[in-house]
PDB file of N, CA and C in Angstrom:
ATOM      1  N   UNK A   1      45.416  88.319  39.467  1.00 68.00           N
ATOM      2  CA  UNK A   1      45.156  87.259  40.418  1.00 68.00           C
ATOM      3  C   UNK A   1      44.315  86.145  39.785  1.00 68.00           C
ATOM      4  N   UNK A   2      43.501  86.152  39.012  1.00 78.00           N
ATOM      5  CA  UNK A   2      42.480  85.530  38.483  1.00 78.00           C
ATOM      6  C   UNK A   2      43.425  84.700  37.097  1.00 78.00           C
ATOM      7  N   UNK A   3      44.261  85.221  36.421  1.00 75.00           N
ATOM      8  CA  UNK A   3      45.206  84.334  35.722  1.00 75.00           C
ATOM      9  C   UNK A   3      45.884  83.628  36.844  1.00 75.00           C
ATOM     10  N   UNK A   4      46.406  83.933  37.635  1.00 80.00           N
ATOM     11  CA  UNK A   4      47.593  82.511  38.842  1.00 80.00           C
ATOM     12  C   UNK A   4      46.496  81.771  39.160  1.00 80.00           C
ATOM     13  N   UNK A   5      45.487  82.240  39.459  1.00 85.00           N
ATOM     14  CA  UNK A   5      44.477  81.057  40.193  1.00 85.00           C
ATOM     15  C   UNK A   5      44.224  80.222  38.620  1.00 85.00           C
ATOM     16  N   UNK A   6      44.158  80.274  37.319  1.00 80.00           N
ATOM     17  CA  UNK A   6      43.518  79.602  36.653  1.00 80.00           C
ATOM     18  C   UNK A   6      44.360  78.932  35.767  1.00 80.00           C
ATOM     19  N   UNK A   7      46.110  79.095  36.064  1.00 78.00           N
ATOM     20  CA  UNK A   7      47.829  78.331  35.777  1.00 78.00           C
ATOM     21  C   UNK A   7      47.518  77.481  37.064  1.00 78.00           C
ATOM     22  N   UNK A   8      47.245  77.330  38.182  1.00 83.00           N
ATOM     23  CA  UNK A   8      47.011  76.973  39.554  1.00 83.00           C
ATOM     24  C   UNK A   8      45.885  75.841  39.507  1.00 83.00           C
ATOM     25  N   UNK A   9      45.167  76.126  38.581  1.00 85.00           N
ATOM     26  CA  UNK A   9      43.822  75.245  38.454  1.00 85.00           C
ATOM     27  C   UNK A   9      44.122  74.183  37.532  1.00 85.00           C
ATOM     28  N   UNK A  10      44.616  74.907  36.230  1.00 82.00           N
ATOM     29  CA  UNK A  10      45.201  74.181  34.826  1.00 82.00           C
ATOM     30  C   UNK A  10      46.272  72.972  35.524  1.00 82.00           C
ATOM     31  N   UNK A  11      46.931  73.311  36.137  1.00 83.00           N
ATOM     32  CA  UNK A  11      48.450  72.213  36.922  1.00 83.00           C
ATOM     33  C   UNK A  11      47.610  71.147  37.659  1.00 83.00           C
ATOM     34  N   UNK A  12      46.502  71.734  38.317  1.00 86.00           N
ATOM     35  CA  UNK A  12      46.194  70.478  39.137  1.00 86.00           C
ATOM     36  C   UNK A  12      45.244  69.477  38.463  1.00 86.00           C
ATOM     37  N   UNK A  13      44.711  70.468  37.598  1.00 87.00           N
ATOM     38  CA  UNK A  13      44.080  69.181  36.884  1.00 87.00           C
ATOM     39  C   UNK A  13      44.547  68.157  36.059  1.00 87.00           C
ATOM     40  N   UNK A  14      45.709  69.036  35.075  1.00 86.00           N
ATOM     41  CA  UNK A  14      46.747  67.851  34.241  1.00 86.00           C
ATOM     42  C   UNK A  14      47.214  67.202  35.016  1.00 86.00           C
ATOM     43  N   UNK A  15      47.488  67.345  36.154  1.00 87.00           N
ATOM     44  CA  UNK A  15      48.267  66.291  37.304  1.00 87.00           C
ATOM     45  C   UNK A  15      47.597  65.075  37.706  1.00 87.00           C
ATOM     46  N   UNK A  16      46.216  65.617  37.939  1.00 89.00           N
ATOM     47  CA  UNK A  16      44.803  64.995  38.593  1.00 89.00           C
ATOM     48  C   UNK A  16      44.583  63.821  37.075  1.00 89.00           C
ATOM     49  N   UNK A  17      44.392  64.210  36.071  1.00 90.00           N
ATOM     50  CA  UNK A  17      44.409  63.675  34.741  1.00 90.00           C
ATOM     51  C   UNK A  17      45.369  62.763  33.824  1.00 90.00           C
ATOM     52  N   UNK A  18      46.683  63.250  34.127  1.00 89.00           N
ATOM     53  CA  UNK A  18      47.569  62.430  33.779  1.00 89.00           C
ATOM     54  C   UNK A  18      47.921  61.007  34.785  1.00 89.00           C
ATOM     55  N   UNK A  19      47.600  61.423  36.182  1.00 89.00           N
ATOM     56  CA  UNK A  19      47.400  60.055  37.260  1.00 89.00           C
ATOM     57  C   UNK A  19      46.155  59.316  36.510  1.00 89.00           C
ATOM     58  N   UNK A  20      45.223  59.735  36.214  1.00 92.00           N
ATOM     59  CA  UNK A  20      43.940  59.107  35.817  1.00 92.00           C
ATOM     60  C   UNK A  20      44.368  57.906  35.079  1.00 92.00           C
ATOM     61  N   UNK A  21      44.650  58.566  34.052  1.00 90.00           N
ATOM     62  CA  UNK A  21      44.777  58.244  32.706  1.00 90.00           C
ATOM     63  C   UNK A  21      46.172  56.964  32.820  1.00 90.00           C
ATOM     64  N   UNK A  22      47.481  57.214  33.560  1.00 88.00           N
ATOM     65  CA  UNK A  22      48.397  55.956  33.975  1.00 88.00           C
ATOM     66  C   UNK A  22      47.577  54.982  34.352  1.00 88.00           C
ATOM     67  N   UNK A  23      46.440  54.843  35.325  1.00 88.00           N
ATOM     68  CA  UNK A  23      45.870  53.849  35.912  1.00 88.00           C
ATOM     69  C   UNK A  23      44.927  53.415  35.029  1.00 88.00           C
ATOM     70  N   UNK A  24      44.662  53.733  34.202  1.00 90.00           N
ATOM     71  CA  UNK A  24      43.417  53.744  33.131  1.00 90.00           C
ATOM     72  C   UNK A  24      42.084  53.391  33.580  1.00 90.00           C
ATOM     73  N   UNK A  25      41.844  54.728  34.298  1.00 90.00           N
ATOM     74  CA  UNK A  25      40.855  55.044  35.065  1.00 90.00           C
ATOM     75  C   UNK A  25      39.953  55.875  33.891  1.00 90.00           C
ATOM     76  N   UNK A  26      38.613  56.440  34.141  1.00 92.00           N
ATOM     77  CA  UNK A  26      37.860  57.361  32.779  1.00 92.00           C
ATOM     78  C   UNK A  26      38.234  58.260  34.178  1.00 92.00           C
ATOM     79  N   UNK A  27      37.899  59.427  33.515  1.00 91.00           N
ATOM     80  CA  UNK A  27      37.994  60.903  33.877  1.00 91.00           C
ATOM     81  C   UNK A  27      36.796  61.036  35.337  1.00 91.00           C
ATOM     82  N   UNK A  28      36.964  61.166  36.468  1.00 92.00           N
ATOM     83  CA  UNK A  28      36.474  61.489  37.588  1.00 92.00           C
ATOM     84  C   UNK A  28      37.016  62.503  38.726  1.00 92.00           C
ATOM     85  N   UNK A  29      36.027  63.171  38.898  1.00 90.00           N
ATOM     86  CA  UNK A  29      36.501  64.090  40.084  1.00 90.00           C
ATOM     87  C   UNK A  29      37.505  63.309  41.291  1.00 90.00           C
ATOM     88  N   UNK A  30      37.981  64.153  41.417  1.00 88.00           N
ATOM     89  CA  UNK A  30      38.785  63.690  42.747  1.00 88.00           C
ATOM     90  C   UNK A  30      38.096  63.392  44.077  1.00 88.00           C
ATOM     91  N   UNK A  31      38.365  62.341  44.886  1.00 92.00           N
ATOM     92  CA  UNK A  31      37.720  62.557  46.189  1.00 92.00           C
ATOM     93  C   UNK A  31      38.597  61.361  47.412  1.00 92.00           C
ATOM     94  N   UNK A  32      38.574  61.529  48.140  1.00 94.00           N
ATOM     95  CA  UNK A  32      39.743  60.962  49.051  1.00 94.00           C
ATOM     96  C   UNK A  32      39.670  59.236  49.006  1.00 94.00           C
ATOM     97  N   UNK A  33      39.101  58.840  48.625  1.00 93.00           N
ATOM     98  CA  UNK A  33      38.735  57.417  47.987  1.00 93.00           C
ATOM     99  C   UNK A  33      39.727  57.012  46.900  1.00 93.00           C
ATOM    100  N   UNK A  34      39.204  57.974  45.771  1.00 92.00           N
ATOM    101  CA  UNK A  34      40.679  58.058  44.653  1.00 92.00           C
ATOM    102  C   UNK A  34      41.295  58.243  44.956  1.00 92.00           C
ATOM    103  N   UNK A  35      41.900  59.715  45.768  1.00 88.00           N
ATOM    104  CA  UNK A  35      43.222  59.738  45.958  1.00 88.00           C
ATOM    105  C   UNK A  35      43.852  58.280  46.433  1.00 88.00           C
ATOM    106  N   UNK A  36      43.241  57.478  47.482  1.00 90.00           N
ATOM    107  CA  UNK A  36      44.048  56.472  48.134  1.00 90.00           C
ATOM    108  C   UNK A  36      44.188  55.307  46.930  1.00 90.00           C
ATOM    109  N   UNK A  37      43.190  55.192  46.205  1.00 88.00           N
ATOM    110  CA  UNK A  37      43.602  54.466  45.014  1.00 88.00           C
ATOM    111  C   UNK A  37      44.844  54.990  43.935  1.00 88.00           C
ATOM    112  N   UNK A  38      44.936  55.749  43.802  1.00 88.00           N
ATOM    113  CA  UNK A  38      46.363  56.753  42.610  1.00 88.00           C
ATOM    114  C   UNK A  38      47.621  56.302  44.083  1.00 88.00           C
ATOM    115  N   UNK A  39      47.424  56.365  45.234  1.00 84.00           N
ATOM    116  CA  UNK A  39      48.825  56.717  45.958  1.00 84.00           C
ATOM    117  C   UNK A  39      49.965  56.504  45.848  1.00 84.00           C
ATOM    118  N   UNK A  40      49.867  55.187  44.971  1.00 83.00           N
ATOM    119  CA  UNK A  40      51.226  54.554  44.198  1.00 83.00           C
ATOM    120  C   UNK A  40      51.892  55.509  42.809  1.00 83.00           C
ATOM    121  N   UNK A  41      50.867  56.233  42.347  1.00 86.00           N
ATOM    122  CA  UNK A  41      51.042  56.846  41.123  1.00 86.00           C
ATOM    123  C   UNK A  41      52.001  58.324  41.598  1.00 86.00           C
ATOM    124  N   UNK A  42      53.453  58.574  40.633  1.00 87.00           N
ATOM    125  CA  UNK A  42      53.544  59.620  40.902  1.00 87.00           C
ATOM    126  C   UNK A  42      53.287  60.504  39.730  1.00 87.00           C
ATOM    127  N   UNK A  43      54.034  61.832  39.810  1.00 87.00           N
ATOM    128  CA  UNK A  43      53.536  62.811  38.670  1.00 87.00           C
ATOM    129  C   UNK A  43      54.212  64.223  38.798  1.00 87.00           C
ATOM    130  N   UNK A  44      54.578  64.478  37.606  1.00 85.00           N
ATOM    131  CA  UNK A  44      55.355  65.634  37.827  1.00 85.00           C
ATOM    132  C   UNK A  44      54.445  66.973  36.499  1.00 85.00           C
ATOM    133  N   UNK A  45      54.831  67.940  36.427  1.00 82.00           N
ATOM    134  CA  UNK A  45      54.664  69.097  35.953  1.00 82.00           C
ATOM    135  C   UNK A  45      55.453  69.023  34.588  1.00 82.00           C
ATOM    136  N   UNK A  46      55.190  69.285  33.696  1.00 78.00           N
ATOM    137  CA  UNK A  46      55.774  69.065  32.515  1.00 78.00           C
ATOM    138  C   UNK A  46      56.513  70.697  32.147  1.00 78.00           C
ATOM    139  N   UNK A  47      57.733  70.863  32.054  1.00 72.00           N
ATOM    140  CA  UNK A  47      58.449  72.464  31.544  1.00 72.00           C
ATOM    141  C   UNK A  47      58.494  72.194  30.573  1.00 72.00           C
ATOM    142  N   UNK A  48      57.752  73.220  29.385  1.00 68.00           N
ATOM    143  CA  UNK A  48      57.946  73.695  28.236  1.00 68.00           C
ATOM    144  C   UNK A  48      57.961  74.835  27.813  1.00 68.00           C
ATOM    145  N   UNK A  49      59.206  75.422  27.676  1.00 67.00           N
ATOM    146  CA  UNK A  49      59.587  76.423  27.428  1.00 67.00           C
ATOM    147  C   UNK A  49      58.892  77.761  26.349  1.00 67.00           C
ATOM    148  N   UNK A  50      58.410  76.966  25.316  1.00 60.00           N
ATOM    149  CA  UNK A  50      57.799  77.687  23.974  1.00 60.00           C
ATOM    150  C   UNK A  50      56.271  77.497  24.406  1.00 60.00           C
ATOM    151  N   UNK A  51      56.011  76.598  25.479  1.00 57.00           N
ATOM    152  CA  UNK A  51      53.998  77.341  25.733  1.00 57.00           C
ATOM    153  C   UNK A  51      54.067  77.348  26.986  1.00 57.00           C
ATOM    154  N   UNK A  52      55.332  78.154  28.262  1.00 56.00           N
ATOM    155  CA  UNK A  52      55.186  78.917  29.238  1.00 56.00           C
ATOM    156  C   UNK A  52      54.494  80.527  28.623  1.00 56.00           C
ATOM    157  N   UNK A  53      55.124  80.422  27.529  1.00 56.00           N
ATOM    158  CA  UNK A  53      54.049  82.354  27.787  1.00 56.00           C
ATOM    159  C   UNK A  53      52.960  82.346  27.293  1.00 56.00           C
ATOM    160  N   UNK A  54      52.454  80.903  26.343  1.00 57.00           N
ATOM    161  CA  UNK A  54      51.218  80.975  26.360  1.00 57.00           C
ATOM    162  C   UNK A  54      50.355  80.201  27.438  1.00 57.00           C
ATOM    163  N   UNK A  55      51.059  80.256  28.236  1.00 62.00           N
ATOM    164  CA  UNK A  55      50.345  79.286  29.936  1.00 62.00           C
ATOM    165  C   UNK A  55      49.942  78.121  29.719  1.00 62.00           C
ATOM    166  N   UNK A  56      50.107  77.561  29.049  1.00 66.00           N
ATOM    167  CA  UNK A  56      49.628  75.730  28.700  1.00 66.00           C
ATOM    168  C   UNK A  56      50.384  75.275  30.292  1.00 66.00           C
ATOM    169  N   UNK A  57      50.154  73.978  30.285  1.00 72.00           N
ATOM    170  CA  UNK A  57      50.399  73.099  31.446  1.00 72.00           C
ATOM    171  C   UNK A  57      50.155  71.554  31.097  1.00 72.00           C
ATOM    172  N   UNK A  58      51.279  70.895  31.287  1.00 78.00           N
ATOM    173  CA  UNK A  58      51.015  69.328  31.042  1.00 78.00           C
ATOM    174  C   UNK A  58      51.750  68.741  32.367  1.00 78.00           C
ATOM    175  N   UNK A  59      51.412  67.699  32.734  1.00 82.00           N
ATOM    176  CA  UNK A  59      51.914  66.851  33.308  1.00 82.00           C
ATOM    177  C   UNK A  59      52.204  65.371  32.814  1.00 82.00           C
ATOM    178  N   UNK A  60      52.918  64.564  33.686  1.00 82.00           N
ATOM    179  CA  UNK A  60      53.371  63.595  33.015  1.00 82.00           C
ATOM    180  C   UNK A  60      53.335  62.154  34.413  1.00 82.00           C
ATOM    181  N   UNK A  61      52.756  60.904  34.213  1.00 85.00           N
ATOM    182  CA  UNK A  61      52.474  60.314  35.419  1.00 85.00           C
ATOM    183  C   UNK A  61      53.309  58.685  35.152  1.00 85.00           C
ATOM    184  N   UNK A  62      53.742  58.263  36.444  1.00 83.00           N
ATOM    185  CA  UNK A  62      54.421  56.928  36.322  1.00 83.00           C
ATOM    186  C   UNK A  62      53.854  55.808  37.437  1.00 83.00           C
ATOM    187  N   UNK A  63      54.022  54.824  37.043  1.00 82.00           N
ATOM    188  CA  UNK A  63      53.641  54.089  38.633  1.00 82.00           C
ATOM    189  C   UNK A  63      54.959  53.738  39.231  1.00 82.00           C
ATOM    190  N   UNK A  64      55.132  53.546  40.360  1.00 73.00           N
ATOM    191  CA  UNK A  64      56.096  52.589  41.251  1.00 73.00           C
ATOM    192  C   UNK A  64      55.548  51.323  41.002  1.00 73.00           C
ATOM    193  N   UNK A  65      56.730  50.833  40.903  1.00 65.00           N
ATOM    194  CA  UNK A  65      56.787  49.272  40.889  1.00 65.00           C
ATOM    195  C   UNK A  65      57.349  48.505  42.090  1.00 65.00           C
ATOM    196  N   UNK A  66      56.434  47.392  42.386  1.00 63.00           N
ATOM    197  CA  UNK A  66      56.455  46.983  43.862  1.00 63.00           C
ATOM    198  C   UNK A  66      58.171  46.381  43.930  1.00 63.00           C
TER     199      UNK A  66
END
């Protein structure tokens, strides 16, 4: 249980991080303020096949364009 919670933790933060980082924001906790600032930003989960069994996690972030 303590590995899913910490693949679970790893995802949200590359997610949380890779939005950051599109907006070229520095690295800050999340808080419902940011979120409404990122809302335009989307972001997906990155599959890589050769570091699923070593549990890595990347994500990958884009903006919408008006």
């Amino acid at each position: 249980q303590d590995a899913a919670f910490s693949i679970a933790f790893c995802a949200a933060w590359a997610d949380h991080e890779t939005r950051l980082k599109c907006a070229g924001q520095a690295l800050v906790e999340w808080s419902p303020a940011l979120g409404e600032q990122l809302r335009g930003m989307r972001s997906a989960a990155v599959e890589l096949p050769a570091c699923a069994a070593a549990r890595h996690v990347a994500a990958v972030a884009w903006r919408r364009l008006p």
